[in-house]
XYZ file of C-alpha atoms in Angstrom:
404
model
C -61.067 54.929 0.151
C -63.854 52.645 -1.178
C -66.711 51.711 1.210
C -65.644 48.063 1.395
C -62.075 48.906 2.390
C -61.180 47.053 5.594
C -59.746 48.946 8.603
C -56.073 49.893 8.416
C -55.894 48.947 4.733
C -54.076 51.220 2.352
C -55.066 51.783 -1.251
C -53.301 49.536 -3.704
C -51.928 50.993 -6.840
C -54.411 49.182 -8.939
C -57.330 50.801 -7.113
C -58.083 47.994 -4.622
C -56.623 47.497 -1.172
C -53.266 46.217 -0.034
C -53.344 42.491 0.793
C -52.522 40.814 4.097
C -48.834 40.990 4.903
C -48.284 37.260 4.394
C -49.480 37.692 0.801
C -47.550 40.929 0.253
C -44.273 39.718 1.822
C -42.704 38.245 -1.370
C -43.274 41.511 -3.256
C -41.952 43.555 -0.318
C -38.825 41.365 -0.335
C -38.481 41.994 -4.082
C -38.552 45.772 -3.491
C -35.954 45.319 -0.719
C -33.794 43.356 -3.171
C -34.000 46.260 -5.613
C -32.935 48.611 -2.782
C -30.009 46.277 -2.043
C -28.825 46.502 -5.654
C -29.444 50.265 -5.851
C -27.599 51.021 -2.614
C -24.876 48.469 -3.280
C -24.149 50.149 -6.620
C -23.056 53.247 -4.681
C -21.561 51.393 -1.719
C -19.212 49.384 -3.974
C -17.302 52.589 -4.718
C -15.969 52.770 -1.129
C -13.852 49.579 -1.079
C -12.607 50.392 -4.604
C -11.671 53.996 -3.813
C -8.024 53.232 -3.010
C -7.528 51.439 -6.322
C -9.299 54.213 -8.202
C -7.073 56.816 -6.495
C -3.908 55.043 -7.609
C -5.102 54.423 -11.162
C -6.492 57.914 -11.782
C -3.725 59.761 -9.909
C -5.939 61.271 -7.183
C -5.242 62.213 -3.575
C -7.631 61.578 -0.676
C -9.277 65.010 -0.911
C -9.909 64.651 -4.641
C -11.327 61.154 -4.213
C -13.761 62.173 -1.469
C -14.802 65.237 -3.502
C -15.994 62.791 -6.138
C -18.388 61.444 -3.499
C -19.555 65.010 -2.899
C -20.291 65.440 -6.617
C -22.279 62.204 -6.557
C -24.211 63.546 -3.572
C -25.030 66.735 -5.498
C -26.535 64.678 -8.313
C -28.320 62.467 -5.783
C -29.797 65.505 -4.020
C -31.013 67.096 -7.265
C -32.636 63.814 -8.239
C -34.362 63.470 -4.866
C -35.663 67.044 -5.054
C -37.109 66.450 -8.525
C -38.640 63.073 -7.697
C -41.671 64.592 -5.939
C -42.665 66.219 -9.214
C -41.608 63.303 -11.428
C -43.778 60.866 -9.489
C -46.842 62.884 -10.514
C -46.071 61.867 -14.115
C -44.217 58.542 -13.839
C -45.514 55.493 -11.941
C -43.347 54.690 -8.877
C -42.642 51.091 -9.941
C -41.399 52.213 -13.346
C -39.212 54.924 -11.817
C -37.692 52.480 -9.304
C -36.891 50.002 -12.081
C -35.491 52.765 -14.314
C -33.280 54.045 -11.471
C -31.730 50.602 -11.031
C -31.151 50.163 -14.763
C -29.705 53.680 -15.145
C -27.406 53.148 -12.158
C -26.126 49.945 -13.727
C -25.516 51.710 -17.043
C -23.548 54.499 -15.318
C -21.400 51.955 -13.456
C -20.560 50.322 -16.761
C -19.537 53.749 -18.069
C -17.448 54.357 -14.932
C -15.441 51.242 -15.658
C -14.018 53.073 -18.698
C -12.885 56.228 -16.809
C -9.314 57.307 -17.585
C -8.935 60.735 -15.958
C -10.174 62.954 -13.157
C -12.354 65.135 -15.419
C -14.343 62.170 -16.727
C -14.682 60.807 -13.195
C -16.325 64.034 -12.042
C -19.028 63.808 -14.714
C -19.632 60.110 -14.112
C -20.042 60.546 -10.355
C -22.646 63.278 -10.912
C -24.531 60.988 -13.314
C -24.327 58.212 -10.735
C -26.017 60.417 -8.160
C -28.728 61.504 -10.597
C -29.541 57.898 -11.502
C -29.465 56.488 -7.954
C -31.461 59.335 -6.377
C -34.604 58.443 -8.310
C -35.041 55.178 -6.391
C -35.897 56.033 -2.780
C -39.145 58.047 -3.165
C -40.339 55.647 -5.864
C -39.378 52.588 -3.812
C -41.144 53.896 -0.697
C -44.283 54.711 -2.734
C -44.243 51.194 -4.186
C -43.751 49.729 -0.716
C -46.673 51.765 0.644
C -49.008 50.305 -1.970
C -48.040 46.762 -0.995
C -48.437 46.895 2.804
C -51.381 47.870 4.985
C -50.935 50.691 7.483
C -50.682 48.312 10.450
C -47.985 46.317 8.606
C -45.974 49.388 7.579
C -43.334 48.921 10.304
C -42.621 45.350 9.196
C -42.456 46.403 5.544
C -40.011 49.251 6.292
C -37.872 46.933 8.440
C -37.593 44.444 5.543
C -36.871 47.289 3.115
C -34.080 48.582 5.364
C -32.382 45.202 5.114
C -31.355 46.243 1.587
C -28.688 48.822 2.501
C -27.702 47.069 5.713
C -27.030 43.759 3.980
C -25.081 45.625 1.312
C -22.710 46.906 4.019
C -21.791 43.290 4.776
C -21.861 41.808 1.288
C -20.369 44.608 -0.836
C -16.853 44.756 0.723
C -16.571 40.956 0.515
C -17.814 40.859 -3.079
C -15.509 43.738 -4.030
C -12.523 41.998 -2.476
C -13.422 38.723 -4.212
C -13.775 40.583 -7.506
C -10.412 42.308 -7.082
C -8.748 38.886 -6.827
C -9.831 37.994 -10.374
C -9.975 41.414 -12.041
C -9.381 45.108 -11.285
C -11.751 47.838 -10.086
C -12.953 48.389 -13.650
C -14.040 44.781 -13.955
C -15.863 44.940 -10.599
C -17.796 48.057 -11.647
C -18.667 46.450 -14.974
C -20.032 43.329 -13.250
C -22.086 45.316 -10.712
C -23.414 47.487 -13.534
C -24.678 44.444 -15.444
C -26.308 43.166 -12.224
C -28.078 46.515 -11.764
C -29.509 46.492 -15.265
C -30.728 42.900 -14.881
C -32.337 43.678 -11.495
C -34.194 46.665 -12.953
C -35.459 44.632 -15.916
C -36.661 41.782 -13.668
C -38.439 44.193 -11.311
C -40.157 45.992 -14.204
C -41.281 42.616 -15.530
C -42.557 40.784 -12.421
C -42.793 43.470 -9.694
C -46.112 44.437 -8.089
C -47.542 47.705 -6.771
C -46.432 51.245 -7.502
C -48.768 52.120 -10.397
C -50.587 55.145 -8.943
C -49.299 58.613 -9.793
C -48.643 60.972 -6.866
C -50.134 64.407 -6.419
C -47.607 67.158 -7.232
C -46.350 69.044 -4.128
C -48.217 72.307 -3.450
C -46.626 75.716 -2.850
C -48.767 76.255 0.254
C -47.668 72.927 1.735
C -44.013 73.733 1.085
C -44.294 77.142 2.779
C -45.802 75.705 5.960
C -43.268 72.911 6.201
C -40.307 75.209 5.515
C -41.287 77.470 8.431
C -41.381 74.647 10.958
C -38.200 74.019 12.996
C -39.202 70.345 13.208
C -38.571 70.008 9.464
C -34.972 71.086 9.865
C -34.539 68.936 12.979
C -35.647 65.879 11.005
C -33.378 66.892 8.121
C -30.427 67.126 10.519
C -31.205 63.804 12.231
C -31.485 62.108 8.842
C -28.222 63.782 7.790
C -26.452 62.380 10.857
C -27.875 58.950 10.124
C -26.858 59.081 6.459
C -23.398 60.417 7.363
C -22.919 57.563 9.811
C -24.233 55.078 7.281
C -22.514 56.272 4.106
C -19.752 58.808 4.833
C -18.146 56.818 7.633
C -18.440 53.605 5.631
C -16.906 55.222 2.545
C -13.873 56.670 4.346
C -13.161 53.774 6.717
C -11.115 51.759 4.153
C -8.802 54.771 3.712
C -8.476 55.138 7.492
C -7.774 51.450 8.071
C -5.132 51.305 5.338
C -3.419 54.683 5.683
C -4.043 55.372 9.369
C -3.669 51.901 10.878
C -1.465 50.242 8.256
C -3.750 47.348 7.333
C -3.652 45.636 3.943
C -6.597 46.574 1.669
C -8.005 43.026 1.767
C -7.839 42.945 5.572
C -9.467 46.390 5.781
C -12.393 45.365 3.565
C -12.880 42.145 5.532
C -12.841 44.034 8.841
C -15.308 46.579 7.460
C -17.695 43.828 6.371
C -17.373 42.036 9.737
C -18.199 45.241 11.631
C -21.467 45.526 9.668
C -22.716 41.964 10.272
C -24.888 43.200 13.146
C -26.569 46.009 11.175
C -29.407 43.964 9.587
C -30.457 42.737 13.031
C -30.178 46.261 14.423
C -32.444 47.584 11.659
C -35.093 44.957 12.486
C -34.804 45.647 16.226
C -34.952 49.442 15.874
C -38.690 49.665 15.229
C -39.553 47.268 18.060
C -37.386 49.087 20.617
C -38.723 52.532 19.613
C -42.257 51.192 20.186
C -41.292 49.934 23.643
C -39.161 52.787 24.990
C -40.416 55.683 22.841
C -38.873 56.974 19.626
C -37.462 60.159 21.191
C -35.700 58.198 23.923
C -34.399 55.700 21.361
C -32.972 58.532 19.236
C -31.268 60.019 22.308
C -29.605 56.723 23.216
C -28.551 56.135 19.592
C -26.967 59.584 19.277
C -25.084 59.133 22.548
C -23.694 55.711 21.567
C -22.925 56.937 18.043
C -20.924 59.874 19.410
C -18.975 57.702 21.831
C -18.201 55.074 19.175
C -17.012 57.699 16.666
C -14.719 59.177 19.318
C -13.364 55.665 19.952
C -12.566 55.332 16.238
C -10.109 58.226 16.598
C -7.797 56.099 18.786
C -4.775 54.544 16.989
C -5.716 51.030 18.105
C -7.163 48.369 15.803
C -9.107 46.773 18.667
C -10.715 50.028 19.816
C -11.429 51.138 16.243
C -13.054 47.773 15.460
C -15.281 48.026 18.530
C -16.203 51.594 17.600
C -16.962 50.584 13.985
C -19.279 47.797 15.170
C -21.253 49.930 17.633
C -21.427 52.879 15.232
C -22.743 50.703 12.397
C -25.382 49.128 14.625
C -26.578 52.468 15.969
C -26.837 53.950 12.488
C -29.126 51.114 11.387
C -31.012 51.289 14.683
C -31.864 54.995 14.532
C -33.748 55.180 11.223
C -36.989 53.433 12.339
C -37.142 55.759 15.364
C -36.639 58.867 13.181
C -39.414 57.847 10.783
C -41.674 56.956 13.726
C -41.196 60.478 15.140
C -41.858 61.925 11.693
C -45.190 60.076 11.559
C -46.044 61.261 15.087
C -45.227 64.931 14.494
C -46.740 65.403 11.035
C -50.126 64.388 9.592
C -50.030 61.857 6.766
C -50.834 64.433 4.087
C -47.832 66.582 5.100
C -45.267 63.794 5.469
C -44.393 63.545 1.724
C -43.707 67.295 1.655
C -41.488 67.022 4.748
C -39.555 64.167 3.154
C -39.320 66.056 -0.139
C -37.449 68.812 1.738
C -35.606 66.810 4.413
C -34.210 63.976 2.289
C -32.369 66.148 -0.291
C -30.855 68.256 2.505
C -29.820 65.190 4.503
C -28.436 63.528 1.383
C -26.302 66.540 0.458
C -24.890 66.693 3.985
C -24.599 62.970 4.704
C -23.354 61.628 1.365
C -21.596 64.761 0.104
C -20.405 67.260 2.701
C -19.549 64.661 5.367
C -17.281 62.466 3.165
C -15.638 65.587 1.719
C -15.027 66.918 5.244
C -13.559 63.597 6.383
C -11.344 63.534 3.300
C -10.059 67.073 3.869
C -9.370 66.434 7.548
C -7.686 63.125 6.662
C -5.553 64.814 4.002
C -4.409 67.680 6.252
C -4.407 65.885 9.622
C -5.799 62.370 10.321
C -9.004 60.511 9.541
C -9.356 59.822 13.263
C -9.724 63.560 13.884
C -12.543 63.631 11.324
C -14.358 60.790 13.090
C -13.939 62.594 16.415
C -15.494 65.716 14.878
C -18.519 63.712 13.689
C -18.778 62.136 17.139
C -18.902 65.549 18.779
C -21.662 66.652 16.387
C -23.700 63.538 17.245
C -23.440 64.231 20.976
C -24.338 67.921 20.593
C -27.374 66.947 18.495
C -29.046 65.479 21.577
C -29.771 69.046 22.770
C -32.308 70.095 20.063
C -34.354 66.915 20.636
C -36.235 68.960 23.229
C -38.059 70.543 20.258
C -39.941 67.255 19.752
C -43.381 67.270 21.393
C -43.753 65.048 24.485
C -44.966 61.525 23.821
C -48.455 60.734 25.080
C -48.428 58.599 28.202
C -44.697 59.103 28.829
């Protein structure tokens, strides 16, 4: 860092230092907007899944296996991003990911059979997976170290707002067109967002150092790496898998109309943006490990509640589960920063995020689909709830927090 660098400042991508947060806030919001479009491009598939099933002649298991194929592409893209960022500037990769995701959605709108759908879902995962490491690197160049929590909280508004907006937008779109028209419109939006960000965005111009073999070996041997991967997987499964399968459960399991199901799903996620903002503050006050414990307990209980054949109980469970999923991520990343030095954290994320993505966005939806096809979706939610409760046990591997 240059001699004139102020305390707690982080290097900017242009070689200077990150500005005060008030100055950086508009550019942080712009990155969060890109995350909203990137995540919403995948999230829009959930409320459209029933229509896609009927049009393409799929059953529930086949439809959720498409999500697994998308997760495979997403995981491969995440794993490669650590190496790609040593050759491509983060801002350019984030913009390209958004544009490529939009282009794939436009291609998806022309799908006519199951075979084509499989290829398109893999391409969707490959395109979308390039965003997160690039977006986080861009975010890190915009905010000082002491402002990192605020920057991450704003960034996390992207996916959490998409949980509220996407079902409503999808339902509004289905009133004037079909699922193909909705995908086409979202695809055009993704391309435009990527072009705008590439044109006026700030930060994210410094190339990363390629991951080292020695660093990978040390991180792979640590049980904490796999604990973080599992905690992230539970969070992603609660965030994406549960969200993706809930419309099927509400329609097939509880007999709601598709429009009512999408509206109920959006209403249950209204609290998630506030929960994401509150998560970092609460983990600072009560300790990240304790916050994770409470979140896992409430997540498990709410998922078990979603197995009951009652709209009221399921709605309450959906609301609590969505809030806890948004709440837990700041605490997980805070523990990651506490347990690993800064130079090792990218390597940990390079291993943990692909694993958690494959489990949370691929294996978990496929499991819920198989259980729903052979038994009930409620049984699948109960299984996830049991896994969340059991996951409290290995938290004892985390080192004790100083002063607690």
